[in-house]
């Protein structure tokens, strides 16, 4: 008995070989959208479809250098759906994040310099001597 292997797959398509009349003893391979990789197959045995196919989102390379900062938990294999948080050097404050979706890295991380503030506890640096501190 044939199987119906034409069903949809999340983040992909049934593919040309996955028909509604997949023959007994045959298998087919669905296709995945860009940014996704297929794991598993669809096979037919005595009219029963075994479907282990899954389209998994690709990981991203989030290991690019951070100006005035460090990678922290950002790696070259950031998982699909995950995000990481670089750290900034002393005197800098982080804004933004790095996240991965289907092999595409979104990187909005910037380490901005902290504003300069006078040392409130040093009255000798009040500018009376004509020197800027």
PDB file of C-alpha atoms in Angstrom:
ATOM      1  CA  UNK A   1       0.000   0.000   0.000  1.00  0.00           C
ATOM      2  CA  UNK A   2       1.287   3.506  -0.803  1.00  0.00           C
ATOM      3  CA  UNK A   3       1.575   6.319   1.760  1.00  0.00           C
ATOM      4  CA  UNK A   4       0.654   9.993   1.646  1.00  0.00           C
ATOM      5  CA  UNK A   5       4.009  11.745   2.150  1.00  0.00           C
ATOM      6  CA  UNK A   6       2.851  15.068   0.696  1.00  0.00           C
ATOM      7  CA  UNK A   7       2.178  16.764   4.031  1.00  0.00           C
ATOM      8  CA  UNK A   8       3.712  20.100   4.929  1.00  0.00           C
ATOM      9  CA  UNK A   9       6.859  20.410   7.034  1.00  0.00           C
ATOM     10  CA  UNK A  10       7.483  23.368   9.331  1.00  0.00           C
ATOM     11  CA  UNK A  11      10.011  25.784   7.757  1.00  0.00           C
ATOM     12  CA  UNK A  12      10.086  23.779   4.531  1.00  0.00           C
ATOM     13  CA  UNK A  13       8.122  21.965   1.829  1.00  0.00           C
ATOM     14  CA  UNK A  14       7.252  18.348   1.038  1.00  0.00           C
ATOM     15  CA  UNK A  15       9.703  18.268  -1.878  1.00  0.00           C
ATOM     16  CA  UNK A  16       9.270  16.780  -5.344  1.00  0.00           C
ATOM     17  CA  UNK A  17       9.605  13.116  -4.289  1.00  0.00           C
ATOM     18  CA  UNK A  18       7.204  13.312  -1.369  1.00  0.00           C
ATOM     19  CA  UNK A  19       3.900  12.572  -3.094  1.00  0.00           C
ATOM     20  CA  UNK A  20       0.482  11.439  -1.936  1.00  0.00           C
ATOM     21  CA  UNK A  21       1.283   7.997  -3.403  1.00  0.00           C
ATOM     22  CA  UNK A  22       4.742   7.174  -2.017  1.00  0.00           C
ATOM     23  CA  UNK A  23       5.328   3.504  -2.811  1.00  0.00           C
ATOM     24  CA  UNK A  24       5.835   0.817  -0.161  1.00  0.00           C
ATOM     25  CA  UNK A  25       9.557   0.513   0.608  1.00  0.00           C
ATOM     26  CA  UNK A  26      10.318   4.004  -0.690  1.00  0.00           C
ATOM     27  CA  UNK A  27      11.511   7.102   1.077  1.00  0.00           C
ATOM     28  CA  UNK A  28      11.605  10.765   0.169  1.00  0.00           C
ATOM     29  CA  UNK A  29      13.345  13.897   1.339  1.00  0.00           C
ATOM     30  CA  UNK A  30      11.441  17.113   2.118  1.00  0.00           C
ATOM     31  CA  UNK A  31      13.190  20.424   1.417  1.00  0.00           C
ATOM     32  CA  UNK A  32      13.890  23.155   3.957  1.00  0.00           C
ATOM     33  CA  UNK A  33      13.652  26.909   3.600  1.00  0.00           C
ATOM     34  CA  UNK A  34      16.811  28.995   3.371  1.00  0.00           C
ATOM     35  CA  UNK A  35      18.500  29.135   6.773  1.00  0.00           C
ATOM     36  CA  UNK A  36      17.236  25.679   7.788  1.00  0.00           C
ATOM     37  CA  UNK A  37      18.825  22.222   7.511  1.00  0.00           C
ATOM     38  CA  UNK A  38      16.944  18.935   7.147  1.00  0.00           C
ATOM     39  CA  UNK A  39      17.272  16.133   9.652  1.00  0.00           C
ATOM     40  CA  UNK A  40      15.508  12.805   9.053  1.00  0.00           C
ATOM     41  CA  UNK A  41      13.401  11.353   6.205  1.00  0.00           C
ATOM     42  CA  UNK A  42       9.922  10.168   5.250  1.00  0.00           C
ATOM     43  CA  UNK A  43       9.496   6.478   4.419  1.00  0.00           C
ATOM     44  CA  UNK A  44       6.591   4.168   3.581  1.00  0.00           C
ATOM     45  CA  UNK A  45       6.103   0.609   4.785  1.00  0.00           C
ATOM     46  CA  UNK A  46       2.854  -1.285   4.162  1.00  0.00           C
ATOM     47  CA  UNK A  47       0.810   1.889   3.968  1.00  0.00           C
ATOM     48  CA  UNK A  48       2.298   3.403   7.126  1.00  0.00           C
ATOM     49  CA  UNK A  49       4.298   6.627   6.786  1.00  0.00           C
ATOM     50  CA  UNK A  50       7.264   7.065   9.110  1.00  0.00           C
ATOM     51  CA  UNK A  51       8.197  10.744   9.206  1.00  0.00           C
ATOM     52  CA  UNK A  52      11.290  11.791  11.169  1.00  0.00           C
ATOM     53  CA  UNK A  53      11.971  14.874   9.016  1.00  0.00           C
ATOM     54  CA  UNK A  54      12.538  18.198  10.773  1.00  0.00           C
ATOM     55  CA  UNK A  55      13.863  21.492   9.412  1.00  0.00           C
ATOM     56  CA  UNK A  56      16.176  22.911  12.083  1.00  0.00           C
ATOM     57  CA  UNK A  57      17.253  26.554  12.093  1.00  0.00           C
ATOM     58  CA  UNK A  58      20.921  27.042  11.275  1.00  0.00           C
ATOM     59  CA  UNK A  59      23.308  28.431  13.874  1.00  0.00           C
ATOM     60  CA  UNK A  60      25.135  31.755  13.507  1.00  0.00           C
ATOM     61  CA  UNK A  61      28.703  32.920  13.940  1.00  0.00           C
ATOM     62  CA  UNK A  62      28.455  35.450  16.776  1.00  0.00           C
ATOM     63  CA  UNK A  63      32.201  35.482  17.510  1.00  0.00           C
ATOM     64  CA  UNK A  64      32.964  38.775  15.749  1.00  0.00           C
ATOM     65  CA  UNK A  65      35.059  41.197  17.779  1.00  0.00           C
ATOM     66  CA  UNK A  66      33.351  43.788  19.952  1.00  0.00           C
ATOM     67  CA  UNK A  67      34.993  47.220  19.875  1.00  0.00           C
ATOM     68  CA  UNK A  68      35.904  48.192  23.457  1.00  0.00           C
ATOM     69  CA  UNK A  69      34.516  44.915  24.762  1.00  0.00           C
ATOM     70  CA  UNK A  70      34.742  41.119  24.941  1.00  0.00           C
ATOM     71  CA  UNK A  71      32.671  38.247  23.515  1.00  0.00           C
ATOM     72  CA  UNK A  72      31.546  36.811  26.868  1.00  0.00           C
ATOM     73  CA  UNK A  73      29.067  34.032  25.926  1.00  0.00           C
ATOM     74  CA  UNK A  74      29.046  34.766  22.158  1.00  0.00           C
ATOM     75  CA  UNK A  75      30.491  31.877  20.117  1.00  0.00           C
ATOM     76  CA  UNK A  76      30.953  30.847  16.492  1.00  0.00           C
ATOM     77  CA  UNK A  77      27.970  28.475  16.838  1.00  0.00           C
ATOM     78  CA  UNK A  78      25.174  30.511  18.419  1.00  0.00           C
ATOM     79  CA  UNK A  79      22.051  28.348  18.189  1.00  0.00           C
ATOM     80  CA  UNK A  80      18.981  29.325  16.166  1.00  0.00           C
ATOM     81  CA  UNK A  81      16.629  31.254  18.464  1.00  0.00           C
ATOM     82  CA  UNK A  82      19.379  32.071  20.955  1.00  0.00           C
ATOM     83  CA  UNK A  83      21.017  35.334  21.911  1.00  0.00           C
ATOM     84  CA  UNK A  84      24.276  36.235  23.616  1.00  0.00           C
ATOM     85  CA  UNK A  85      25.552  39.229  25.528  1.00  0.00           C
ATOM     86  CA  UNK A  86      29.049  40.606  24.945  1.00  0.00           C
ATOM     87  CA  UNK A  87      30.564  42.594  27.791  1.00  0.00           C
ATOM     88  CA  UNK A  88      32.140  46.033  27.610  1.00  0.00           C
ATOM     89  CA  UNK A  89      35.461  47.186  28.985  1.00  0.00           C
ATOM     90  CA  UNK A  90      35.591  49.324  32.130  1.00  0.00           C
ATOM     91  CA  UNK A  91      34.437  52.827  31.261  1.00  0.00           C
ATOM     92  CA  UNK A  92      32.013  51.616  28.570  1.00  0.00           C
ATOM     93  CA  UNK A  93      28.333  50.676  28.700  1.00  0.00           C
ATOM     94  CA  UNK A  94      26.714  48.085  26.407  1.00  0.00           C
ATOM     95  CA  UNK A  95      23.601  48.668  24.383  1.00  0.00           C
ATOM     96  CA  UNK A  96      21.947  46.155  22.073  1.00  0.00           C
ATOM     97  CA  UNK A  97      22.187  42.375  21.705  1.00  0.00           C
ATOM     98  CA  UNK A  98      23.315  39.619  19.361  1.00  0.00           C
ATOM     99  CA  UNK A  99      20.711  37.032  18.331  1.00  0.00           C
ATOM    100  CA  UNK A 100      20.403  34.254  15.769  1.00  0.00           C
ATOM    101  CA  UNK A 101      17.431  33.361  13.562  1.00  0.00           C
ATOM    102  CA  UNK A 102      17.750  30.767  10.781  1.00  0.00           C
ATOM    103  CA  UNK A 103      21.450  31.362  10.241  1.00  0.00           C
ATOM    104  CA  UNK A 104      21.146  35.153  10.213  1.00  0.00           C
ATOM    105  CA  UNK A 105      22.913  37.061  12.991  1.00  0.00           C
ATOM    106  CA  UNK A 106      21.302  40.245  14.239  1.00  0.00           C
ATOM    107  CA  UNK A 107      23.998  42.304  15.924  1.00  0.00           C
ATOM    108  CA  UNK A 108      23.105  45.633  17.524  1.00  0.00           C
ATOM    109  CA  UNK A 109      25.797  45.551  20.240  1.00  0.00           C
ATOM    110  CA  UNK A 110      27.728  48.766  20.807  1.00  0.00           C
ATOM    111  CA  UNK A 111      30.032  49.619  23.715  1.00  0.00           C
ATOM    112  CA  UNK A 112      29.571  53.332  24.314  1.00  0.00           C
ATOM    113  CA  UNK A 113      32.027  55.354  26.422  1.00  0.00           C
ATOM    114  CA  UNK A 114      30.651  56.414  29.775  1.00  0.00           C
ATOM    115  CA  UNK A 115      30.222  60.174  30.234  1.00  0.00           C
ATOM    116  CA  UNK A 116      33.038  61.947  32.028  1.00  0.00           C
ATOM    117  CA  UNK A 117      32.195  63.041  35.545  1.00  0.00           C
ATOM    118  CA  UNK A 118      34.244  65.150  37.953  1.00  0.00           C
ATOM    119  CA  UNK A 119      35.629  63.534  41.052  1.00  0.00           C
ATOM    120  CA  UNK A 120      33.275  64.933  43.664  1.00  0.00           C
ATOM    121  CA  UNK A 121      35.593  64.008  46.535  1.00  0.00           C
ATOM    122  CA  UNK A 122      38.660  65.972  45.340  1.00  0.00           C
ATOM    123  CA  UNK A 123      38.161  69.688  46.030  1.00  0.00           C
ATOM    124  CA  UNK A 124      41.673  70.496  44.749  1.00  0.00           C
ATOM    125  CA  UNK A 125      40.472  69.701  41.217  1.00  0.00           C
ATOM    126  CA  UNK A 126      37.892  72.461  41.108  1.00  0.00           C
ATOM    127  CA  UNK A 127      39.516  74.355  38.219  1.00  0.00           C
ATOM    128  CA  UNK A 128      40.856  77.223  40.403  1.00  0.00           C
ATOM    129  CA  UNK A 129      44.425  76.423  39.300  1.00  0.00           C
ATOM    130  CA  UNK A 130      43.499  76.833  35.601  1.00  0.00           C
ATOM    131  CA  UNK A 131      44.114  73.147  34.813  1.00  0.00           C
ATOM    132  CA  UNK A 132      41.486  70.888  33.273  1.00  0.00           C
ATOM    133  CA  UNK A 133      41.293  67.471  34.896  1.00  0.00           C
TER     134      UNK A 133
END
